[in-house]
Amino acid sequence: MGRIVDFHYHATPPEYVAEMKKHGIEGNAGIKFKSFDPVKNLKVMDKLGIDKANLSNSLPGVYVNDDKTAAGIARIYNRYLKECKDAYPDRYGALASVPYPAKNESAAEVEYALDELGFDGICVMTSADGHYFGEKGHDDFFREMNKRNAVVFVHPEDTRFEKGVHLSVGPFFERVLETTRCAYNLLINGYMERYPNIRYIFSHGGGGVPVMARRIVNESFRSEGKQPNPDAFEARLNLLRRNFFDTAQRGSSIMNGLKSFCGAEQIVFGSDYPYALSFEVSMGIKELKSTENFNDSERIQIMAGQNVMEKTWVQEEV
């Protein structure tokens, strides 16, 4: 059935874990950081049938206390991923952490990770330090990503009250909405239109984006005090459709809806390992291989991530 390239595979380097502990952070949402060993992990990948994992961070990301501290943690994290990628170039890719919302530091880390380290893309949390990815005022950061045709993997952070307390209902209900809010920000603040060469991968099937896309577009015009004509509405809807969405949100109905929204060519494989357990990942791969939602050529394309990693890819004019 072809290669399986995973775009949603988390790694927590020992150095990163140690640094976060200095700031009183030992995990996320009550879950301790999962230890990562690149050699042992290859055995896990072999058992699951994953040929290559594009390693990335998970929440809470790297932003701690201030811009300088966050930049230092991001650099520690990315240098570790560079070691994994260099040691096993056929098995590991790397999506760099950036210290968003630190403006200058985030732009600098994009340049360092993509130009010097040769990473495959970057990973951002939907929010950090009370700032959502896609808010106004970060054009220099987006300009650097756009200039490099960057792959940007968007992963949800937990919604918090003002004092940083997690919602009592539990974060898992909110994470799909975090991704949705982030996509809305990127659309309404013009980043998707101004910087069309950025290839966003929205995790967990894009959260609520496929279901709420038309409402999102309608609200974007309403908030601007505009009444769109059909062509303008469709053009803005296509700004959402042409992004990429991973499969780390299992279910035949979800995959069917996702395909209906954006087409199979915009779907990439993502497991969410190790926060998705091994048996869940295996079941997800089995479902993807057997589902009638996709034909064989579509399955091969999804599992290999052929479209998102096309280096010469530039989005069409809208």
Coordinates of C-alpha atoms in Angstrom, one line a residue:
M1 CA 0.0 0.0 0.0
G2 CA 3.0 2.3 -0.1
R3 CA 5.0 4.2 2.5
I4 CA 3.4 5.8 5.6
V5 CA 4.8 9.2 6.5
D6 CA 3.4 10.5 9.8
F7 CA 2.9 14.3 10.1
H8 CA 1.7 14.2 13.7
Y9 CA 4.3 12.4 15.8
H10 CA 5.4 13.9 19.0
A11 CA 8.9 13.8 20.6
T12 CA 9.9 15.1 24.0
P13 CA 13.7 15.2 24.2
P14 CA 15.2 14.7 27.7
E15 CA 16.9 18.1 27.5
Y16 CA 13.6 19.8 26.8
V17 CA 11.9 17.9 29.6
A18 CA 14.7 19.0 32.0
E19 CA 14.4 22.6 30.9
M20 CA 10.7 22.7 31.3
K21 CA 10.9 21.2 34.8
K22 CA 13.1 24.2 35.8
H23 CA 10.0 26.3 35.2
G24 CA 7.6 24.0 37.1
I25 CA 6.2 22.3 34.0
E26 CA 6.2 18.5 33.9
G27 CA 3.6 17.7 31.3
N28 CA 0.3 18.9 29.9
A29 CA -3.3 18.6 31.1
G30 CA -2.3 16.2 33.9
I31 CA -0.3 13.9 31.6
K32 CA 3.4 13.6 32.3
F33 CA 5.8 14.2 29.4
K34 CA 6.3 11.0 27.4
S35 CA 10.0 10.0 27.3
F36 CA 11.5 9.8 23.8
D37 CA 14.5 7.7 22.7
P38 CA 15.1 7.8 18.9
V39 CA 16.6 4.3 18.8
K40 CA 13.8 2.6 20.9
N41 CA 11.2 4.6 19.0
L42 CA 12.3 3.1 15.7
K43 CA 11.1 -0.3 17.0
V44 CA 7.7 1.3 17.8
M45 CA 7.5 2.7 14.3
D46 CA 8.4 -0.6 12.7
K47 CA 5.7 -2.4 14.7
L48 CA 3.1 0.2 13.7
G49 CA 4.2 0.2 10.1
I50 CA 5.2 3.9 10.0
D51 CA 8.1 4.4 7.6
K52 CA 9.0 8.0 8.6
A53 CA 7.9 10.3 11.4
N54 CA 8.1 14.0 11.2
L55 CA 8.9 14.8 14.8
S56 CA 7.2 17.8 16.5
N57 CA 6.5 19.2 19.9
S58 CA 3.1 19.0 21.6
L59 CA 1.5 21.4 24.1
P60 CA 2.6 23.4 26.0
G61 CA 5.2 24.1 23.4
V62 CA 8.2 26.2 24.3
Y63 CA 6.9 29.6 25.5
V64 CA 7.8 30.1 29.1
N65 CA 8.1 33.4 31.0
D66 CA 9.5 35.6 28.4
D67 CA 10.8 35.8 24.8
K68 CA 14.4 35.1 25.5
T69 CA 13.7 32.1 27.7
A70 CA 11.3 30.7 25.1
A71 CA 13.8 31.2 22.3
G72 CA 16.4 29.3 24.4
I73 CA 14.0 26.4 24.9
A74 CA 13.1 26.3 21.3
R75 CA 16.8 26.1 20.3
I76 CA 17.4 23.2 22.8
Y77 CA 14.4 21.3 21.3
N78 CA 15.4 21.9 17.7
R79 CA 19.0 20.9 18.1
Y80 CA 17.9 17.6 19.5
L81 CA 15.6 17.0 16.6
K82 CA 18.5 17.8 14.3
E83 CA 20.5 15.0 15.9
C84 CA 17.6 12.5 15.3
K85 CA 17.2 13.6 11.7
D86 CA 20.9 13.4 11.0
A87 CA 21.3 10.0 12.6
Y88 CA 18.3 8.5 10.8
P89 CA 17.5 10.6 7.8
D90 CA 15.2 8.0 6.2
R91 CA 13.2 7.6 9.3
Y92 CA 12.9 11.0 10.9
G93 CA 11.9 14.4 9.6
A94 CA 11.7 17.4 11.9
L95 CA 9.2 20.2 12.4
A96 CA 10.9 23.0 14.4
S97 CA 9.5 24.6 17.5
V98 CA 9.3 28.4 17.4
P99 CA 8.9 30.8 20.4
Y100 CA 5.7 32.4 19.2
P101 CA 4.5 35.0 20.1
A102 CA 8.0 36.4 20.3
K103 CA 8.2 38.3 17.0
N104 CA 11.9 38.7 16.3
E105 CA 12.9 35.4 17.9
S106 CA 10.2 33.4 16.0
A107 CA 11.3 34.8 12.6
A108 CA 15.0 34.1 13.5
E109 CA 14.2 30.5 14.5
V110 CA 12.3 29.9 11.2
E111 CA 15.4 31.1 9.3
Y112 CA 17.7 29.0 11.5
A113 CA 15.6 25.8 11.4
L114 CA 14.8 25.8 7.7
D115 CA 18.0 27.3 6.2
E116 CA 20.7 26.0 8.5
L117 CA 19.2 22.8 10.0
G118 CA 17.4 21.8 6.9
F119 CA 14.1 21.0 8.7
D120 CA 11.0 19.9 6.9
G121 CA 8.8 22.6 8.4
I122 CA 7.8 24.2 11.8
C123 CA 5.3 23.4 14.5
V124 CA 3.2 26.1 16.3
M125 CA 0.7 25.9 19.1
T126 CA -2.6 27.5 18.5
S127 CA -1.9 29.9 21.3
A128 CA 0.9 30.8 23.7
D129 CA 1.1 33.3 26.6
G130 CA -2.4 34.5 25.8
H131 CA -1.7 35.2 22.1
Y132 CA -3.4 33.2 19.3
F133 CA -1.4 32.2 16.3
G134 CA -2.7 34.3 13.5
E135 CA -3.4 37.5 15.5
K136 CA -2.5 40.8 13.9
G137 CA 1.0 42.2 14.1
H138 CA 3.2 39.3 13.1
D139 CA 3.8 39.9 9.4
D140 CA 7.5 39.6 9.6
F141 CA 7.2 36.1 11.0
F142 CA 4.7 35.1 8.3
R143 CA 6.9 36.7 5.6
E144 CA 9.8 34.6 6.6
M145 CA 7.7 31.4 6.4
N146 CA 6.1 32.4 3.1
K147 CA 9.5 33.2 1.5
R148 CA 10.5 29.6 2.3
N149 CA 7.3 27.9 1.2
A150 CA 7.2 26.6 4.8
V151 CA 5.1 23.6 6.0
V152 CA 3.5 24.8 9.3
F153 CA 1.9 22.2 11.5
V154 CA -0.7 23.7 13.8
H155 CA -1.3 21.9 17.1
P156 CA -3.9 22.9 19.7
E157 CA -3.0 24.3 23.0
D158 CA -5.5 24.1 25.9
T159 CA -8.0 26.9 26.5
R160 CA -7.3 28.6 29.8
F161 CA -9.0 31.0 32.1
E162 CA -7.2 34.3 32.8
K163 CA -5.2 32.8 35.7
G164 CA -4.0 29.8 33.6
V165 CA -6.4 27.3 35.1
H166 CA -7.6 24.6 32.7
L167 CA -11.3 24.4 31.9
S168 CA -13.0 22.1 34.4
V169 CA -14.8 20.2 31.6
G170 CA -11.4 19.0 30.4
P171 CA -9.2 20.2 27.6
F172 CA -10.0 17.5 25.0
F173 CA -13.4 19.1 24.2
E174 CA -11.8 22.5 23.6
R175 CA -8.8 21.4 21.5
V176 CA -10.8 21.0 18.3
L177 CA -12.2 24.5 18.8
E178 CA -8.7 25.9 19.5
T179 CA -7.7 24.7 16.0
T180 CA -10.8 26.2 14.6
R181 CA -10.2 29.6 16.3
C182 CA -6.7 29.6 14.9
A183 CA -7.8 28.9 11.3
Y184 CA -10.4 31.7 11.7
N185 CA -7.7 34.1 12.8
L186 CA -5.4 33.2 9.9
L187 CA -8.3 33.8 7.5
I188 CA -9.8 37.0 8.9
N189 CA -6.5 38.7 9.6
G190 CA -5.4 38.1 6.0
Y191 CA -2.4 35.8 6.5
M192 CA -3.8 33.1 4.3
E193 CA -4.3 35.6 1.5
R194 CA -1.2 37.7 1.9
Y195 CA 1.2 34.7 2.3
P196 CA -0.2 32.0 0.0
N197 CA 3.0 29.9 -0.1
I198 CA 2.7 28.7 3.5
R199 CA 1.4 25.1 3.7
Y200 CA -0.7 24.8 6.9
I201 CA -1.4 21.3 8.3
F202 CA -4.3 21.6 10.8
S203 CA -4.2 18.7 13.2
H204 CA -7.0 16.4 14.3
G205 CA -8.8 16.7 11.0
G206 CA -8.8 20.5 11.2
G207 CA -10.9 20.6 14.3
G208 CA -14.3 22.2 13.5
V209 CA -13.0 23.8 10.3
P210 CA -14.6 21.4 7.7
V211 CA -17.9 21.5 9.5
M212 CA -18.0 25.3 10.2
A213 CA -16.1 26.5 7.1
R214 CA -19.1 28.4 5.6
R215 CA -20.0 29.9 8.9
I216 CA -16.4 31.0 9.4
V217 CA -16.3 32.7 6.0
N218 CA -19.6 34.4 6.6
E219 CA -18.5 35.7 10.0
S220 CA -15.3 36.9 8.5
F221 CA -17.2 39.2 6.0
R222 CA -19.7 40.2 8.7
S223 CA -17.0 41.3 11.1
E224 CA -15.6 43.5 8.3
G225 CA -19.0 45.0 7.7
K226 CA -19.1 43.6 4.2
Q227 CA -21.7 41.8 2.2
P228 CA -19.9 39.3 -0.1
N229 CA -21.0 38.4 -3.5
P230 CA -20.9 34.6 -4.4
D231 CA -17.5 34.8 -6.1
A232 CA -15.9 36.6 -3.1
F233 CA -17.5 34.1 -0.7
E234 CA -16.2 31.1 -2.7
A235 CA -12.7 32.6 -3.0
R236 CA -12.4 33.0 0.7
L237 CA -13.8 29.6 1.3
N238 CA -11.1 28.2 -1.0
L239 CA -8.5 29.8 1.3
L240 CA -9.6 27.4 3.9
R241 CA -10.1 24.4 1.6
R242 CA -6.6 24.5 0.2
N243 CA -4.9 23.9 3.5
F244 CA -3.9 20.4 4.7
F245 CA -5.7 18.3 7.4
D246 CA -4.3 15.3 9.2
T247 CA -6.1 12.0 10.0
A248 CA -5.5 12.2 13.8
Q249 CA -9.3 12.3 14.3
R250 CA -10.5 8.8 13.4
G251 CA -13.8 7.7 12.0
S252 CA -15.3 7.0 8.6
S253 CA -17.8 9.8 8.8
I254 CA -15.0 12.3 9.7
M255 CA -12.9 11.2 6.8
N256 CA -15.8 11.3 4.4
G257 CA -16.7 14.8 5.5
L258 CA -13.1 15.9 5.2
K259 CA -12.8 14.5 1.7
S260 CA -16.0 16.3 0.8
F261 CA -14.7 19.5 2.1
C262 CA -11.2 19.7 0.7
G263 CA -10.6 16.6 -1.4
A264 CA -8.3 13.7 -0.7
E265 CA -5.3 15.6 -2.0
Q266 CA -5.4 17.9 1.0
I267 CA -5.4 15.1 3.6
V268 CA -2.2 13.8 5.2
F269 CA -1.6 10.9 7.6
G270 CA -1.1 11.8 11.3
S271 CA -1.2 9.4 14.3
D272 CA -0.7 11.7 17.3
Y273 CA 1.6 9.1 18.8
P274 CA 2.5 8.7 21.7
Y275 CA -0.6 10.5 23.1
A276 CA -2.6 8.2 20.9
L277 CA -1.7 4.8 22.1
S278 CA -0.2 2.1 19.9
F279 CA -3.4 0.1 19.5
E280 CA -5.3 3.3 18.5
V281 CA -2.7 4.1 15.9
S282 CA -2.8 0.6 14.5
M283 CA -6.6 0.8 14.3
G284 CA -6.4 4.1 12.5
I285 CA -4.0 2.8 9.9
K286 CA -6.2 -0.3 9.4
E287 CA -9.3 1.9 9.0
L288 CA -7.5 4.1 6.5
K289 CA -6.3 1.1 4.4
S290 CA -9.8 -0.5 4.3
T291 CA -12.2 2.5 4.2
E292 CA -14.3 3.0 1.1
N293 CA -13.9 6.7 1.5
F294 CA -10.7 6.6 -0.6
N295 CA -9.5 4.6 -3.6
D296 CA -6.1 3.0 -3.6
S297 CA -4.3 5.9 -5.3
E298 CA -5.8 8.4 -2.8
R299 CA -4.7 6.2 0.1
I300 CA -1.2 6.0 -1.2
Q301 CA -1.1 9.8 -1.6
I302 CA -2.5 10.4 1.9
M303 CA -0.2 8.0 3.7
A304 CA 2.9 9.3 1.9
G305 CA 2.1 13.0 2.3
Q306 CA 3.0 13.5 -1.4
N307 CA 1.3 16.8 -1.9
V308 CA 2.3 18.7 1.3
M309 CA 6.0 17.9 0.9
E310 CA 6.3 18.9 -2.7
K311 CA 9.1 21.4 -2.5
T312 CA 8.2 23.4 -5.6
W313 CA 4.6 23.7 -4.5
V314 CA 3.1 27.3 -4.7
Q315 CA -0.5 27.9 -4.1
E316 CA -2.7 29.2 -6.9
E317 CA -3.8 32.7 -7.1
V318 CA -7.2 33.4 -5.5

